[in-house]
Amino acid sequence: IKNRDDIVERLTNNRDDLYIMGVPPAELPVETHPFLENPLLVIAPTDHALAKRKKIPLHQLVSERFIAREKGSGTRITADEFFASKKIQLNIKMELSNNEAIKWSVAGGMGLAVLSQHALMLEPMHDKLAVLDVQGFPIHAAWYVVVPTGKKLSVLAQTFFDYIKCEAISLQKELHASKQR
């Protein structure tokens, strides 16, 4: 587990058999295999004024403080592209490279955040975090297995790749079940 820039460096230098990424590098010769939805959500502390509102207009987020993933992370890239396409500039007050630190900062009232729904599953902080009903969300993203173009996977790497594809089916079911809660 590394930040995206470190993974891209490893990929460039052909250091590993495969990688799991949210935003595969377009500038490198790679094969990408989407295997799991990765919806991005806006979260707030449960006592936040927007927590009980429905269909929150996107522009209302402009006046809020945000805690963001570090520049270069897949979540940050996807969120930044989404907001830029809507001509919305967020008020980012803090950048953190760890989802757990972001969740605790949000729960502590330091700001809102955009995180993967996967980071919220099986969450012991359900009573401290609320998923906001913001127009345009969730942002639809995916997790990818990324392999350098032409790379022949070892038996172990191929077995792991096959396991990921099978396990993604049950993870997808869990993801959809958590949306119903």
PDB file of C-alpha atoms in Angstrom:
ATOM      1  CA  ILE A   1       0.000   0.000   0.000  1.00  0.00           C
ATOM      2  CA  LYS A   2       1.600   3.182  -1.225  1.00  0.00           C
ATOM      3  CA  ASN A   3       0.530   6.494  -2.607  1.00  0.00           C
ATOM      4  CA  ARG A   4      -0.199   6.633  -6.319  1.00  0.00           C
ATOM      5  CA  ASP A   5       3.062   8.371  -7.285  1.00  0.00           C
ATOM      6  CA  ASP A   6       5.092   5.585  -5.630  1.00  0.00           C
ATOM      7  CA  ILE A   7       2.987   2.927  -7.388  1.00  0.00           C
ATOM      8  CA  VAL A   8       3.469   4.634 -10.779  1.00  0.00           C
ATOM      9  CA  GLU A   9       7.234   4.713 -10.130  1.00  0.00           C
ATOM     10  CA  ARG A  10       7.207   0.978  -9.335  1.00  0.00           C
ATOM     11  CA  LEU A  11       5.110   0.325 -12.436  1.00  0.00           C
ATOM     12  CA  THR A  12       7.485   2.375 -14.607  1.00  0.00           C
ATOM     13  CA  ASN A  13      10.408   0.308 -13.331  1.00  0.00           C
ATOM     14  CA  ASN A  14       8.522  -3.019 -13.743  1.00  0.00           C
ATOM     15  CA  ARG A  15       9.076  -3.897 -10.071  1.00  0.00           C
ATOM     16  CA  ASP A  16       5.904  -5.968  -9.530  1.00  0.00           C
ATOM     17  CA  ASP A  17       3.585  -8.308 -11.415  1.00  0.00           C
ATOM     18  CA  LEU A  18       0.374  -6.341 -10.952  1.00  0.00           C
ATOM     19  CA  TYR A  19      -1.081  -3.348  -9.161  1.00  0.00           C
ATOM     20  CA  ILE A  20      -4.472  -2.365  -7.795  1.00  0.00           C
ATOM     21  CA  MET A  21      -5.306   1.257  -8.565  1.00  0.00           C
ATOM     22  CA  GLY A  22      -8.261   3.594  -8.695  1.00  0.00           C
ATOM     23  CA  VAL A  23      -6.837   5.727 -11.507  1.00  0.00           C
ATOM     24  CA  PRO A  24      -4.529   3.821 -13.866  1.00  0.00           C
ATOM     25  CA  PRO A  25      -1.779   5.934 -15.425  1.00  0.00           C
ATOM     26  CA  ALA A  26      -2.803   6.945 -18.946  1.00  0.00           C
ATOM     27  CA  GLU A  27       0.782   7.840 -19.825  1.00  0.00           C
ATOM     28  CA  LEU A  28       2.172   4.313 -19.393  1.00  0.00           C
ATOM     29  CA  PRO A  29       1.698   1.196 -21.549  1.00  0.00           C
ATOM     30  CA  VAL A  30      -0.529  -0.867 -19.263  1.00  0.00           C
ATOM     31  CA  GLU A  31      -3.448  -3.252 -19.430  1.00  0.00           C
ATOM     32  CA  THR A  32      -6.295  -2.244 -17.144  1.00  0.00           C
ATOM     33  CA  HIS A  33      -8.928  -4.607 -15.817  1.00  0.00           C
ATOM     34  CA  PRO A  34     -11.796  -3.015 -13.869  1.00  0.00           C
ATOM     35  CA  PHE A  35     -12.972  -5.431 -11.210  1.00  0.00           C
ATOM     36  CA  LEU A  36     -15.003  -3.505  -8.629  1.00  0.00           C
ATOM     37  CA  GLU A  37     -17.105  -0.359  -8.379  1.00  0.00           C
ATOM     38  CA  ASN A  38     -15.530   2.347  -6.217  1.00  0.00           C
ATOM     39  CA  PRO A  39     -18.228   4.944  -5.500  1.00  0.00           C
ATOM     40  CA  LEU A  40     -16.972   8.165  -3.934  1.00  0.00           C
ATOM     41  CA  LEU A  41     -19.196   9.829  -1.337  1.00  0.00           C
ATOM     42  CA  VAL A  42     -19.241  13.087   0.611  1.00  0.00           C
ATOM     43  CA  ILE A  43     -19.108  12.548   4.369  1.00  0.00           C
ATOM     44  CA  ALA A  44     -19.719  14.881   7.293  1.00  0.00           C
ATOM     45  CA  PRO A  45     -20.014  14.573  11.055  1.00  0.00           C
ATOM     46  CA  THR A  46     -23.494  13.356  12.033  1.00  0.00           C
ATOM     47  CA  ASP A  47     -24.289  16.662  13.752  1.00  0.00           C
ATOM     48  CA  HIS A  48     -23.418  18.763  10.674  1.00  0.00           C
ATOM     49  CA  ALA A  49     -26.194  21.045   9.360  1.00  0.00           C
ATOM     50  CA  LEU A  50     -26.206  19.237   5.975  1.00  0.00           C
ATOM     51  CA  ALA A  51     -26.381  15.724   7.463  1.00  0.00           C
ATOM     52  CA  LYS A  52     -30.203  15.572   7.499  1.00  0.00           C
ATOM     53  CA  ARG A  53     -30.777  17.410   4.205  1.00  0.00           C
ATOM     54  CA  LYS A  54     -31.758  15.709   0.945  1.00  0.00           C
ATOM     55  CA  LYS A  55     -30.608  16.598  -2.584  1.00  0.00           C
ATOM     56  CA  ILE A  56     -27.998  19.098  -1.448  1.00  0.00           C
ATOM     57  CA  PRO A  57     -27.008  21.324  -4.393  1.00  0.00           C
ATOM     58  CA  LEU A  58     -23.384  20.822  -5.338  1.00  0.00           C
ATOM     59  CA  HIS A  59     -22.635  24.557  -5.144  1.00  0.00           C
ATOM     60  CA  GLN A  60     -23.530  24.492  -1.434  1.00  0.00           C
ATOM     61  CA  LEU A  61     -20.281  22.622  -0.761  1.00  0.00           C
ATOM     62  CA  VAL A  62     -18.228  25.679  -1.778  1.00  0.00           C
ATOM     63  CA  SER A  63     -18.721  27.308   1.633  1.00  0.00           C
ATOM     64  CA  GLU A  64     -17.644  24.178   3.539  1.00  0.00           C
ATOM     65  CA  ARG A  65     -14.162  23.269   4.768  1.00  0.00           C
ATOM     66  CA  PHE A  66     -12.807  20.061   3.222  1.00  0.00           C
ATOM     67  CA  ILE A  67     -10.262  17.484   4.264  1.00  0.00           C
ATOM     68  CA  ALA A  68      -8.804  15.868   1.156  1.00  0.00           C
ATOM     69  CA  ARG A  69      -6.567  12.982   0.248  1.00  0.00           C
ATOM     70  CA  GLU A  70      -3.076  14.021  -0.785  1.00  0.00           C
ATOM     71  CA  LYS A  71      -2.474  15.303  -4.313  1.00  0.00           C
ATOM     72  CA  GLY A  72      -1.819  12.393  -6.629  1.00  0.00           C
ATOM     73  CA  SER A  73      -4.070   9.883  -4.862  1.00  0.00           C
ATOM     74  CA  GLY A  74      -6.695   8.233  -7.069  1.00  0.00           C
ATOM     75  CA  THR A  75      -9.518   9.530  -4.863  1.00  0.00           C
ATOM     76  CA  ARG A  76      -8.144  13.071  -5.036  1.00  0.00           C
ATOM     77  CA  ILE A  77      -7.637  12.941  -8.817  1.00  0.00           C
ATOM     78  CA  THR A  78     -11.183  11.675  -9.393  1.00  0.00           C
ATOM     79  CA  ALA A  79     -12.756  14.195  -7.002  1.00  0.00           C
ATOM     80  CA  ASP A  80     -10.714  17.112  -8.394  1.00  0.00           C
ATOM     81  CA  GLU A  81     -11.700  16.219 -11.978  1.00  0.00           C
ATOM     82  CA  PHE A  82     -15.360  15.950 -10.972  1.00  0.00           C
ATOM     83  CA  PHE A  83     -15.443  19.323  -9.204  1.00  0.00           C
ATOM     84  CA  ALA A  84     -13.418  21.008 -11.986  1.00  0.00           C
ATOM     85  CA  SER A  85     -15.913  19.719 -14.571  1.00  0.00           C
ATOM     86  CA  LYS A  86     -18.665  21.415 -12.535  1.00  0.00           C
ATOM     87  CA  LYS A  87     -16.552  24.592 -12.148  1.00  0.00           C
ATOM     88  CA  ILE A  88     -16.545  24.187  -8.366  1.00  0.00           C
ATOM     89  CA  GLN A  89     -13.548  25.123  -6.232  1.00  0.00           C
ATOM     90  CA  LEU A  90     -13.519  23.417  -2.833  1.00  0.00           C
ATOM     91  CA  ASN A  91     -12.114  25.045   0.290  1.00  0.00           C
ATOM     92  CA  ILE A  92      -9.483  22.426   1.148  1.00  0.00           C
ATOM     93  CA  LYS A  93      -8.116  23.124   4.622  1.00  0.00           C
ATOM     94  CA  MET A  94      -6.148  19.936   5.163  1.00  0.00           C
ATOM     95  CA  GLU A  95      -4.595  17.126   3.120  1.00  0.00           C
ATOM     96  CA  LEU A  96      -4.057  13.694   4.629  1.00  0.00           C
ATOM     97  CA  SER A  97      -2.744  10.481   3.095  1.00  0.00           C
ATOM     98  CA  ASN A  98      -4.769   8.107   5.242  1.00  0.00           C
ATOM     99  CA  ASN A  99      -8.510   7.381   5.086  1.00  0.00           C
ATOM    100  CA  GLU A 100      -8.670   6.621   8.811  1.00  0.00           C
ATOM    101  CA  ALA A 101      -7.143   9.998   9.693  1.00  0.00           C
ATOM    102  CA  ILE A 102      -9.610  11.690   7.340  1.00  0.00           C
ATOM    103  CA  LYS A 103     -12.594   9.911   8.918  1.00  0.00           C
ATOM    104  CA  TRP A 104     -11.496  10.870  12.437  1.00  0.00           C
ATOM    105  CA  SER A 105     -10.908  14.476  11.340  1.00  0.00           C
ATOM    106  CA  VAL A 106     -14.382  14.615   9.781  1.00  0.00           C
ATOM    107  CA  ALA A 107     -15.936  13.051  12.886  1.00  0.00           C
ATOM    108  CA  GLY A 108     -14.151  15.707  14.958  1.00  0.00           C
ATOM    109  CA  GLY A 109     -15.856  18.476  12.974  1.00  0.00           C
ATOM    110  CA  MET A 110     -12.784  19.676  11.093  1.00  0.00           C
ATOM    111  CA  GLY A 111     -14.488  19.525   7.686  1.00  0.00           C
ATOM    112  CA  LEU A 112     -16.194  17.383   5.072  1.00  0.00           C
ATOM    113  CA  ALA A 113     -14.450  14.827   2.867  1.00  0.00           C
ATOM    114  CA  VAL A 114     -14.835  12.766  -0.291  1.00  0.00           C
ATOM    115  CA  LEU A 115     -14.022   9.112   0.371  1.00  0.00           C
ATOM    116  CA  SER A 116     -14.592   5.734  -1.183  1.00  0.00           C
ATOM    117  CA  GLN A 117     -17.644   3.873   0.038  1.00  0.00           C
ATOM    118  CA  HIS A 118     -15.265   0.965   0.666  1.00  0.00           C
ATOM    119  CA  ALA A 119     -13.487   3.062   3.312  1.00  0.00           C
ATOM    120  CA  LEU A 120     -16.807   3.342   5.157  1.00  0.00           C
ATOM    121  CA  MET A 121     -17.903  -0.299   5.042  1.00  0.00           C
ATOM    122  CA  LEU A 122     -17.763  -2.184   8.343  1.00  0.00           C
ATOM    123  CA  GLU A 123     -17.184   1.203   9.919  1.00  0.00           C
ATOM    124  CA  PRO A 124     -17.138   1.340  13.733  1.00  0.00           C
ATOM    125  CA  MET A 125     -17.711   5.122  13.453  1.00  0.00           C
ATOM    126  CA  HIS A 126     -21.235   4.902  11.952  1.00  0.00           C
ATOM    127  CA  ASP A 127     -22.612   6.995  14.795  1.00  0.00           C
ATOM    128  CA  LYS A 128     -20.066   9.755  14.092  1.00  0.00           C
ATOM    129  CA  LEU A 129     -20.168   9.996  10.273  1.00  0.00           C
ATOM    130  CA  ALA A 130     -22.995  10.785   7.858  1.00  0.00           C
ATOM    131  CA  VAL A 131     -23.018  10.272   4.104  1.00  0.00           C
ATOM    132  CA  LEU A 132     -24.416  13.436   2.544  1.00  0.00           C
ATOM    133  CA  ASP A 133     -27.071  13.307  -0.178  1.00  0.00           C
ATOM    134  CA  VAL A 134     -25.271  15.646  -2.583  1.00  0.00           C
ATOM    135  CA  GLN A 135     -26.486  16.062  -6.162  1.00  0.00           C
ATOM    136  CA  GLY A 136     -24.070  14.384  -8.553  1.00  0.00           C
ATOM    137  CA  PHE A 137     -22.887  11.895  -5.938  1.00  0.00           C
ATOM    138  CA  PRO A 138     -21.786   9.253  -5.671  1.00  0.00           C
ATOM    139  CA  ILE A 139     -19.014   9.790  -8.184  1.00  0.00           C
ATOM    140  CA  HIS A 140     -18.836   6.538 -10.118  1.00  0.00           C
ATOM    141  CA  ALA A 141     -15.302   5.189 -10.164  1.00  0.00           C
ATOM    142  CA  ALA A 142     -13.763   1.722 -10.217  1.00  0.00           C
ATOM    143  CA  TRP A 143     -10.865  -0.292  -8.874  1.00  0.00           C
ATOM    144  CA  TYR A 144      -8.544  -1.713 -11.525  1.00  0.00           C
ATOM    145  CA  VAL A 145      -5.944  -4.431 -11.732  1.00  0.00           C
ATOM    146  CA  VAL A 146      -3.111  -2.858 -13.708  1.00  0.00           C
ATOM    147  CA  VAL A 147      -0.479  -4.937 -15.487  1.00  0.00           C
ATOM    148  CA  PRO A 148       2.401  -3.651 -17.629  1.00  0.00           C
ATOM    149  CA  THR A 149       1.542  -4.290 -21.283  1.00  0.00           C
ATOM    150  CA  GLY A 150       2.953  -7.595 -22.480  1.00  0.00           C
ATOM    151  CA  LYS A 151       3.901  -8.812 -19.008  1.00  0.00           C
ATOM    152  CA  LYS A 152       3.428 -12.543 -18.494  1.00  0.00           C
ATOM    153  CA  LEU A 153       2.140 -13.056 -14.995  1.00  0.00           C
ATOM    154  CA  SER A 154       3.775 -15.627 -12.746  1.00  0.00           C
ATOM    155  CA  VAL A 155       1.574 -18.508 -11.594  1.00  0.00           C
ATOM    156  CA  LEU A 156       1.253 -16.852  -8.187  1.00  0.00           C
ATOM    157  CA  ALA A 157       0.323 -13.456  -9.677  1.00  0.00           C
ATOM    158  CA  GLN A 158      -2.206 -15.057 -12.052  1.00  0.00           C
ATOM    159  CA  THR A 159      -3.746 -16.992  -9.144  1.00  0.00           C
ATOM    160  CA  PHE A 160      -4.024 -13.758  -7.144  1.00  0.00           C
ATOM    161  CA  PHE A 161      -5.560 -11.961 -10.142  1.00  0.00           C
ATOM    162  CA  ASP A 162      -8.133 -14.765 -10.517  1.00  0.00           C
ATOM    163  CA  TYR A 163      -8.856 -14.576  -6.763  1.00  0.00           C
ATOM    164  CA  ILE A 164      -9.434 -10.812  -7.009  1.00  0.00           C
ATOM    165  CA  LYS A 165     -11.959 -11.300  -9.824  1.00  0.00           C
ATOM    166  CA  CYS A 166     -13.863 -13.943  -7.831  1.00  0.00           C
ATOM    167  CA  GLU A 167     -13.740 -12.023  -4.549  1.00  0.00           C
ATOM    168  CA  ALA A 168     -14.945  -8.859  -6.307  1.00  0.00           C
ATOM    169  CA  ILE A 169     -18.308 -10.539  -6.884  1.00  0.00           C
ATOM    170  CA  SER A 170     -18.975 -10.904  -3.147  1.00  0.00           C
ATOM    171  CA  LEU A 171     -17.502  -7.461  -2.412  1.00  0.00           C
ATOM    172  CA  GLN A 172     -19.851  -5.965  -5.004  1.00  0.00           C
ATOM    173  CA  LYS A 173     -22.800  -7.601  -3.224  1.00  0.00           C
ATOM    174  CA  GLU A 174     -21.621  -6.175   0.124  1.00  0.00           C
ATOM    175  CA  LEU A 175     -21.260  -2.754  -1.479  1.00  0.00           C
ATOM    176  CA  HIS A 176     -24.819  -2.816  -2.822  1.00  0.00           C
ATOM    177  CA  ALA A 177     -26.157  -4.135   0.504  1.00  0.00           C
ATOM    178  CA  SER A 178     -24.458  -1.267   2.373  1.00  0.00           C
ATOM    179  CA  LYS A 179     -26.160   1.224   0.005  1.00  0.00           C
ATOM    180  CA  GLN A 180     -29.517  -0.101   1.200  1.00  0.00           C
ATOM    181  CA  ARG A 181     -28.738   0.633   4.880  1.00  0.00           C
TER     182      ARG A 181
END
